[in-house]
Coordinates of C-alpha atoms and ligand atoms in Angstrom, one line a residue:
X496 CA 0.0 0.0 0.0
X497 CA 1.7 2.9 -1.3
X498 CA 1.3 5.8 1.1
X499 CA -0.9 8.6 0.5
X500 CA 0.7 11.5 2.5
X501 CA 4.6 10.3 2.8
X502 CA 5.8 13.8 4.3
X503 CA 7.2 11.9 7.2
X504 CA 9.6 9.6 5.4
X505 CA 10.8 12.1 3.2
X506 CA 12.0 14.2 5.3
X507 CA 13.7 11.3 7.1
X508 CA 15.4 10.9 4.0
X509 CA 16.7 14.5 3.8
X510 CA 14.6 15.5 1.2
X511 CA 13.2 19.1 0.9
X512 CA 9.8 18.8 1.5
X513 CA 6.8 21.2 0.4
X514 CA 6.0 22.0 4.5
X515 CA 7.3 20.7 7.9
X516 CA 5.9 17.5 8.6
X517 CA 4.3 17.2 12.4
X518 CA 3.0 14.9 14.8
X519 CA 3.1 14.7 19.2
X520 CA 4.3 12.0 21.1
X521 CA 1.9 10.4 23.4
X522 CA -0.7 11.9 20.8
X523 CA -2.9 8.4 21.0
X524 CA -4.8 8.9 24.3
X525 CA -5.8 10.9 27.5
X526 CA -6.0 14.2 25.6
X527 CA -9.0 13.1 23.7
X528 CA -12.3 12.8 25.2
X529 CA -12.9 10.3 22.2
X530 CA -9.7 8.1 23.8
X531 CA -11.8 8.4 27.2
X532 CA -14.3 7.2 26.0
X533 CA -13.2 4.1 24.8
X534 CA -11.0 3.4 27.6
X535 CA -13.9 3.9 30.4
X536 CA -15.8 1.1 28.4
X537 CA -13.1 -1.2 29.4
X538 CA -11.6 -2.8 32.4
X539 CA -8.3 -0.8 32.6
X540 CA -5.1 0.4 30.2
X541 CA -3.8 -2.9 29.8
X542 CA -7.4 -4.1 27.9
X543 CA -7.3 -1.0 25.9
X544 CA -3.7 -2.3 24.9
X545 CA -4.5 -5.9 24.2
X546 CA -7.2 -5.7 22.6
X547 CA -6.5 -4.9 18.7
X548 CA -9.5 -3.2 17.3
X549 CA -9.7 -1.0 19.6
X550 CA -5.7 0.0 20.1
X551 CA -6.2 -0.1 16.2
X552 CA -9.4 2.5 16.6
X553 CA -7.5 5.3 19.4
X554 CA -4.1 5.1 17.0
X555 CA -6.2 6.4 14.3
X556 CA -8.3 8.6 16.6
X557 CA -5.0 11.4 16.5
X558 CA -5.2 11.7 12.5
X559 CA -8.6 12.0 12.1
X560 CA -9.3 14.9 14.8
X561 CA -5.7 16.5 15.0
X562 CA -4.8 16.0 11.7
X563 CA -1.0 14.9 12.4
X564 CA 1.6 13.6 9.9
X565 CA 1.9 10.1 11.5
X566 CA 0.2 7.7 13.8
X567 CA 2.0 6.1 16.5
X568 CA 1.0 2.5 17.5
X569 CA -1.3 2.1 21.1
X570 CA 0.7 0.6 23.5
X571 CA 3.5 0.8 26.0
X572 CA 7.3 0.2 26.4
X573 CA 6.1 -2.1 29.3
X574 CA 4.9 -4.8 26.8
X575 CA 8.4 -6.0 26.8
X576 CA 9.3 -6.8 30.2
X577 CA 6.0 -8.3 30.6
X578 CA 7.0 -10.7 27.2
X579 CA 9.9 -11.4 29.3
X580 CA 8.2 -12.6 32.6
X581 CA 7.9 -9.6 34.6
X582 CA 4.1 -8.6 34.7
X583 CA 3.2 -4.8 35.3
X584 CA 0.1 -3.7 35.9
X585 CA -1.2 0.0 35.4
X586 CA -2.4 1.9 38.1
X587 CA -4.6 4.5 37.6
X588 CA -3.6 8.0 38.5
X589 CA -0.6 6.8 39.1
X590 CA 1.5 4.5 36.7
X591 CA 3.2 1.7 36.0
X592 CA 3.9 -1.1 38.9
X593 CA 5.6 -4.1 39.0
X594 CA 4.9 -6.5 41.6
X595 CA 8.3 -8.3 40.9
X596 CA 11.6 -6.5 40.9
X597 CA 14.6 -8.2 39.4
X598 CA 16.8 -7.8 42.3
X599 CA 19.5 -11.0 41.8
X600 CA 20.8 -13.2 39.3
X601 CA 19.0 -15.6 40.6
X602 CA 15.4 -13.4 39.5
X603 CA 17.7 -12.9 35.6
X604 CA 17.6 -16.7 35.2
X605 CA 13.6 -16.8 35.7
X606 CA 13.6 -14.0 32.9
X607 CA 13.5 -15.4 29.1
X608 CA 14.1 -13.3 25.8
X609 CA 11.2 -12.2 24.3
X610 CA 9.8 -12.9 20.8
X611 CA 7.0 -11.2 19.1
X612 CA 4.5 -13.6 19.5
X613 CA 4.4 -12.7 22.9
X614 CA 3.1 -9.1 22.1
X615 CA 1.1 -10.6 19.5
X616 CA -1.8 -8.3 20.4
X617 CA 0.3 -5.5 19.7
X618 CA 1.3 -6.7 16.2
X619 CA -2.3 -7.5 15.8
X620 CA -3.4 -4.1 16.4
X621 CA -0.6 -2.7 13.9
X622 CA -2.4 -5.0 11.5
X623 CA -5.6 -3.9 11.8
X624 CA -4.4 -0.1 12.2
X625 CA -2.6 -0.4 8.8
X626 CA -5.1 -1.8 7.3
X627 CA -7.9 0.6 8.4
X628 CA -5.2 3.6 8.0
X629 CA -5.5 2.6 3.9
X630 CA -2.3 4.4 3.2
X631 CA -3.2 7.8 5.0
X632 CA 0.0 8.3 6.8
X633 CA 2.5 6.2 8.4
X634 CA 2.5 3.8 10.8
X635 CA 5.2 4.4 14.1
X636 CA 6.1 1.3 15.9
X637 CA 7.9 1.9 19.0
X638 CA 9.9 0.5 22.2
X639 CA 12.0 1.5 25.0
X640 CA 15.4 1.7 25.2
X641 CA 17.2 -0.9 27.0
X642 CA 18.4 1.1 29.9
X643 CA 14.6 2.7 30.3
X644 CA 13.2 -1.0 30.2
X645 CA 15.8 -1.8 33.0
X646 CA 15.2 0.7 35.0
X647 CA 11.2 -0.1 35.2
X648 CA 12.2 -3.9 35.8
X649 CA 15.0 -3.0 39.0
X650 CA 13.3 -0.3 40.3
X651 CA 9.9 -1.4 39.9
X652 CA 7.7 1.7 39.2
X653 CA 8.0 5.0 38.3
X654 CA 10.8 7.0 40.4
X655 CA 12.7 10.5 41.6
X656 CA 16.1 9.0 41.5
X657 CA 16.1 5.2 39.7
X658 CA 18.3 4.7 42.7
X659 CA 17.8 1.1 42.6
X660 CA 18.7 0.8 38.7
X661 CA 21.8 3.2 38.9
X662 CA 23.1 1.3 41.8
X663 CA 22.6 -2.3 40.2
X664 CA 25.1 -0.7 37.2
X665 CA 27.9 -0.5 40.6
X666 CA 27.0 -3.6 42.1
X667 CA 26.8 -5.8 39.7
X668 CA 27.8 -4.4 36.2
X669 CA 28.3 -7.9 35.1
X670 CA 24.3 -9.2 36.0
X671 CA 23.5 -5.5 34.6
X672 CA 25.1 -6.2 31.2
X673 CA 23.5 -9.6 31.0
X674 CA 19.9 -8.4 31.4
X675 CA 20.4 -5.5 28.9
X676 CA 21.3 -7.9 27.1
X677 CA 18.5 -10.1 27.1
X678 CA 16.3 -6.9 26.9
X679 CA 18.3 -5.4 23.7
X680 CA 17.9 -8.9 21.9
X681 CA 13.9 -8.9 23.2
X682 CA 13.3 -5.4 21.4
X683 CA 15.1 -6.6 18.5
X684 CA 12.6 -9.2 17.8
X685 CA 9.7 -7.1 19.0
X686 CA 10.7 -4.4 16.8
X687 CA 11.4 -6.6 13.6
X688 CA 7.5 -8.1 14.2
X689 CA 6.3 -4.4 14.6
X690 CA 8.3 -3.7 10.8
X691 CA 6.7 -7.2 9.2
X692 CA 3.2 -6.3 10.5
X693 CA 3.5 -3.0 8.4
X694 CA 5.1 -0.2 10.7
X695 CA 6.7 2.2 8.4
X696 CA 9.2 3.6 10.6
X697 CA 10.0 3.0 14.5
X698 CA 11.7 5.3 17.5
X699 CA 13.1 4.2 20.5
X700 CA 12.3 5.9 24.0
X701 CA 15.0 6.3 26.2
X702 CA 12.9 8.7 28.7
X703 CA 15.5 7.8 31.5
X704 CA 18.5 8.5 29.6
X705 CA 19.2 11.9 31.5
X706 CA 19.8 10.1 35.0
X707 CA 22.7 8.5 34.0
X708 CA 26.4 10.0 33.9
X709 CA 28.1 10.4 30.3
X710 CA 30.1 7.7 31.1
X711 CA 27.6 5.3 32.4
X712 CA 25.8 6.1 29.6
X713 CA 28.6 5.2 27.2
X714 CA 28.5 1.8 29.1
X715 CA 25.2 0.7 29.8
X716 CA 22.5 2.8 27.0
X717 CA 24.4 3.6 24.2
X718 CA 26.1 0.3 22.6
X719 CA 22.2 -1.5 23.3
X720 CA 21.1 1.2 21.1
X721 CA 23.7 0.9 18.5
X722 CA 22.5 -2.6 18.5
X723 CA 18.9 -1.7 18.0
X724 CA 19.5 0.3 15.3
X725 CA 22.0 -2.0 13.7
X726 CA 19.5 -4.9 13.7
X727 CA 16.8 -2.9 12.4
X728 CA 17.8 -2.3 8.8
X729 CA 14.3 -2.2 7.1
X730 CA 12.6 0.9 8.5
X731 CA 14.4 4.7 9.1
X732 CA 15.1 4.5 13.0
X733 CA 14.5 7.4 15.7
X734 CA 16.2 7.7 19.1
X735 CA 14.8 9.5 21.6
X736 CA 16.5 10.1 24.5
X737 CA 15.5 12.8 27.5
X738 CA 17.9 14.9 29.3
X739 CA 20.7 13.9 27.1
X740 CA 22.6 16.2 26.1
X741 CA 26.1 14.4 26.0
X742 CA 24.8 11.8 23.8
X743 CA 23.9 14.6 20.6
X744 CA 27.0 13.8 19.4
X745 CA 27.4 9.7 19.5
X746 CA 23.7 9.7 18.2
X747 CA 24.9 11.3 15.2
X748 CA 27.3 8.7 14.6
X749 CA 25.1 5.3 15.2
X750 CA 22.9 4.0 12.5
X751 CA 19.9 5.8 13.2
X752 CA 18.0 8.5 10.9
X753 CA 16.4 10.8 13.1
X754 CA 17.4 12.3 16.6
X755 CA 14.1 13.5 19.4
X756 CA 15.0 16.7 20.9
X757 CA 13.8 17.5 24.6
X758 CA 12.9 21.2 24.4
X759 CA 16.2 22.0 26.5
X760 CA 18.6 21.2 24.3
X761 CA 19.3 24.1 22.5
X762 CA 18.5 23.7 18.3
X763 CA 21.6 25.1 17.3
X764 CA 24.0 23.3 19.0
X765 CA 22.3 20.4 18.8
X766 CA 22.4 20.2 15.0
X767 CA 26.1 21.5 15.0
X768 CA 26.5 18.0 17.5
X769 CA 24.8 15.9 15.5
X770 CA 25.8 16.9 12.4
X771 CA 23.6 17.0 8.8
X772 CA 23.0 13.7 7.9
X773 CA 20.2 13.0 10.7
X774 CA 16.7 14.3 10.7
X775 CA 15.7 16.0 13.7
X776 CA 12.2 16.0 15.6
X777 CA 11.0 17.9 18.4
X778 CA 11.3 19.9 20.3
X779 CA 8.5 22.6 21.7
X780 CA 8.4 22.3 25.2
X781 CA 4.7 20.8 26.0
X782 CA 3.9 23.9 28.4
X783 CA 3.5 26.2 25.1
X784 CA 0.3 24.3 24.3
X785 CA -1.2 26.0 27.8
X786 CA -0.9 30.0 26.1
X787 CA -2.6 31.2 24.3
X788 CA -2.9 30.7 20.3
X789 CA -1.0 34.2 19.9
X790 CA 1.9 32.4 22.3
X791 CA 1.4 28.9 20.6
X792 CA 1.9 30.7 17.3
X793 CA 5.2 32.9 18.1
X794 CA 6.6 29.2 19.8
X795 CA 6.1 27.5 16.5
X796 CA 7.5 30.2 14.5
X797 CA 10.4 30.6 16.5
X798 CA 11.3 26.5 16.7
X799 CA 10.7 26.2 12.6
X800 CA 13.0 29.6 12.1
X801 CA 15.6 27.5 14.7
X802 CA 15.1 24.5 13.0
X803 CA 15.1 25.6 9.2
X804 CA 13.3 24.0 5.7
X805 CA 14.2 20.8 5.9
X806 CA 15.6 17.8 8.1
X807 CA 13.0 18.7 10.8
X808 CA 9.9 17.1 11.9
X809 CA 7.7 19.4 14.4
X810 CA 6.8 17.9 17.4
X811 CA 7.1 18.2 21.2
X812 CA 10.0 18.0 23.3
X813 CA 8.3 15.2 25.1
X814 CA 5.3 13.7 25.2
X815 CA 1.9 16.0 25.5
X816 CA 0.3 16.2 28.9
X817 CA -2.7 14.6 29.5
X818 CA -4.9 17.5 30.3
X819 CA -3.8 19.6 27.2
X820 CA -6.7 21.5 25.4
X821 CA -7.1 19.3 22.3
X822 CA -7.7 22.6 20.3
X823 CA -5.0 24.1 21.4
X824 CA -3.3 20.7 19.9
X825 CA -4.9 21.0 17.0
X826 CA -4.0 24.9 16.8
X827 CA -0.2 23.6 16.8
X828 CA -0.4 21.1 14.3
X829 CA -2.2 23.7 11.7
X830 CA 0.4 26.6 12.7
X831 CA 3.4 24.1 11.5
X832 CA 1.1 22.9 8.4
X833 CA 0.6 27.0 7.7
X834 CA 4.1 28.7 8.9
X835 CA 6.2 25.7 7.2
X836 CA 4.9 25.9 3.6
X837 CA 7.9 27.1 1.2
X838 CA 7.7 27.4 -2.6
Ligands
CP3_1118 O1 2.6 8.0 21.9 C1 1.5 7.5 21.8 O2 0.5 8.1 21.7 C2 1.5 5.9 21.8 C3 1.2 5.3 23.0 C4 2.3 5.3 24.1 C5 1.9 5.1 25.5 N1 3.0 5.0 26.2 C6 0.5 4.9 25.9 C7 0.2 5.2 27.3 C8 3.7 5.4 24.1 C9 4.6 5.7 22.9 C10 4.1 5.2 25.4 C11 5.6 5.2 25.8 C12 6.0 5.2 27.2 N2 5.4 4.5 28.2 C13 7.1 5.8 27.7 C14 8.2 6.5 26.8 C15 7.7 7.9 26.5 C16 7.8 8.9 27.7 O3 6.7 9.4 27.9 O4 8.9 9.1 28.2 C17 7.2 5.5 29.1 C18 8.2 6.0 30.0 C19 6.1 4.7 29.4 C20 5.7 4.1 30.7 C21 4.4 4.6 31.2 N3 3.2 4.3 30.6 C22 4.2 5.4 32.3 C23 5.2 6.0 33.2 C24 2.8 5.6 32.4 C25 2.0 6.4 33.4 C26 2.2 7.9 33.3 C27 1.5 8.4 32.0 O5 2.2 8.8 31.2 O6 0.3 8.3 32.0 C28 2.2 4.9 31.3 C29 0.7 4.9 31.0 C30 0.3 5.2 29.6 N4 0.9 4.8 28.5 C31 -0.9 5.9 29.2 C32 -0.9 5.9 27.8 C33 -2.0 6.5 27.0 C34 -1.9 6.5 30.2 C35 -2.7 5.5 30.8 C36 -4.2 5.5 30.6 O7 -4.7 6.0 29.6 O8 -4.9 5.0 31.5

């Protein structure tokens, strides 16, 4: 199915492209009343998640009402360690909880690597999405990074300090290796079911990249990343990872096409770090989309001016908070459609 509006992927491909493309992460769900809907009819998150038609129906929920580039797959980075062994459950108001830690060596052996068919509802619902999307936009499959997935897995739950994770990377660096590891070659065969079921591109969230020193970093996210985007050789790959700065410059030396942007990170520099053969996507912060249109309007402006004509797809500088003002959403989306257009 040839793609209708193809935007997306050429701009990953460095092309100059008639306007900016844009989309939001976290775009499917919570901000939509339509998403709230759907997910009050069911028992919890993890239904919503598992069961295909319906992830199928809030993925495409964000292109018909916002009018975005892209749709991004319904589901979580969570899926993994639960393919794995380690169940999570979702706790409303509150987030993610594991009941089991991984704590020992001894809780690594009970572990197994992951294949796809054990998120087969996931690459169900990329199935059924692509096949009900009919060529309108892409498709963006997604996981966490390996150091991200960790973290959840050893800490347990959502945290201030990932005190837990960072200190497993001291005390046992060996038994720390060895479940990235198993977690790098899980997403590796997650990721290559997401690309055979029809995504047309896929990004990886490292949203707890910035906790970790450069040099920890260097050790423990980066090479699992390299060996994501190694692996993956059939789709254009983004890395996203939050709060870090210090890794601009490796990412523009792995084998990935487009780099996220967290709305610290200054544009500038960040393309002189990265250099001119990646794509780059972000990076408003989310707080604009609470001014006013006037404000929302002079922040667009200002990041596309930054950014420049091409090489850049508009989105956040992380994902859109859940009690965002769909219009004011919407408002974004048509300011980059309107202030991007060139001859
Ligand atoms: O981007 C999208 O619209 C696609 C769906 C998507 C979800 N989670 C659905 C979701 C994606 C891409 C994710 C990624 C994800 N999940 C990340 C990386 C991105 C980031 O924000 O840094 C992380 C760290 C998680 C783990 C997670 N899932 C947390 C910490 C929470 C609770 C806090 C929160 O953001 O709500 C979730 C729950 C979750 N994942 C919801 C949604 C729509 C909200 C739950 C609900 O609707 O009941």
């Amino acid at each position: 199915m040839p793609l209708k509006n193809d935007l997306l992927l050429r701009t990953i491909a460095g092309e100059k492209t008639e306007r900016t493309p844009v989309w939001l992460m976290r775009q499917a769900g919570r901000i939509l009343p339509e998403y709230r809907a759907v997910r009050n009819s069911l028992s919890g998150f993890k239904e919503l998640v598992e069961t295909p038609e319906l992830a199928a129906e809030v993925t495409i929920q964000p292109v018909d009402i916002l009018g975005v580039d892209a749709a991004i797959i319904f589901s979580d980075i969570l899926v993994i360690p639960e393919a794995m062994g380690l169940q999570y459950e979702m706790v409303e108001k509150r987030g993610p909880h594991f009941p089991e830690t991984i704590k020992s060596a001894a809780d690594v052996k009970k572990l197994k690597v992951a294949d796809a068919s054990d998120v087969q509802y996931t690459i169900d619902a990329i199935k059924v999405t692509k096949k009900e999307l009919d060529g309108r936009v892409p498709l963006i499959g997604f996981a966490g990074a390996p150091w991200t997935i960790f973290a959840y897995m050893v800490e347990g739950g959502g945290s201030k300090t990932f005190s837990k994770a960072r200190a497993m990377l001291y005390t046992d660096p060996e038994l720390s290796h060895q479940l990235l590891q198993m977690i790098t070659t899980s997403t590796i065969n997650y990721l290559k079911g997401q690309v055979e079921a029809g995504t047309d591109l896929v990004q990886i969230f490292d949203s707890w990249a910035g906790i970790l020193s450069p040099t920890q970093y260097e050790k423990f996210s980066l090479p699992y990343i390299k060996k994501i985007c190694d692996a993956i050789t059939e789709v254009p790959k983004t890395v996203f990872a939050k709060d870090a700065y210090f890794a601009r410059a490796w990412f523009g030396k792995i084998n990935c096409n487009t780099v996220g942007l967290d709305w610290c990170m200054d544009i500038a520099e960040s393309k002189a770090l990265i250099g001119d053969n990646k794509t780059l996507q972000g990076n408003l912060d989310p707080c604009v989309l609470y001014g006013s249109e006037a404000s929302i309007k002079e922040a667009t402006q200002s990041m596309l001016n930054q950014f420049g004509p091409a090489r850049h797809i508009a989105n956040l500088g992380h994902g859109v908070y859940p009690d965002t003002d769909p219009g004011k959403v919407k408002f974004f989306v048509d300011m980059v459609k309107e202030l991007s257009v060139r001859a």
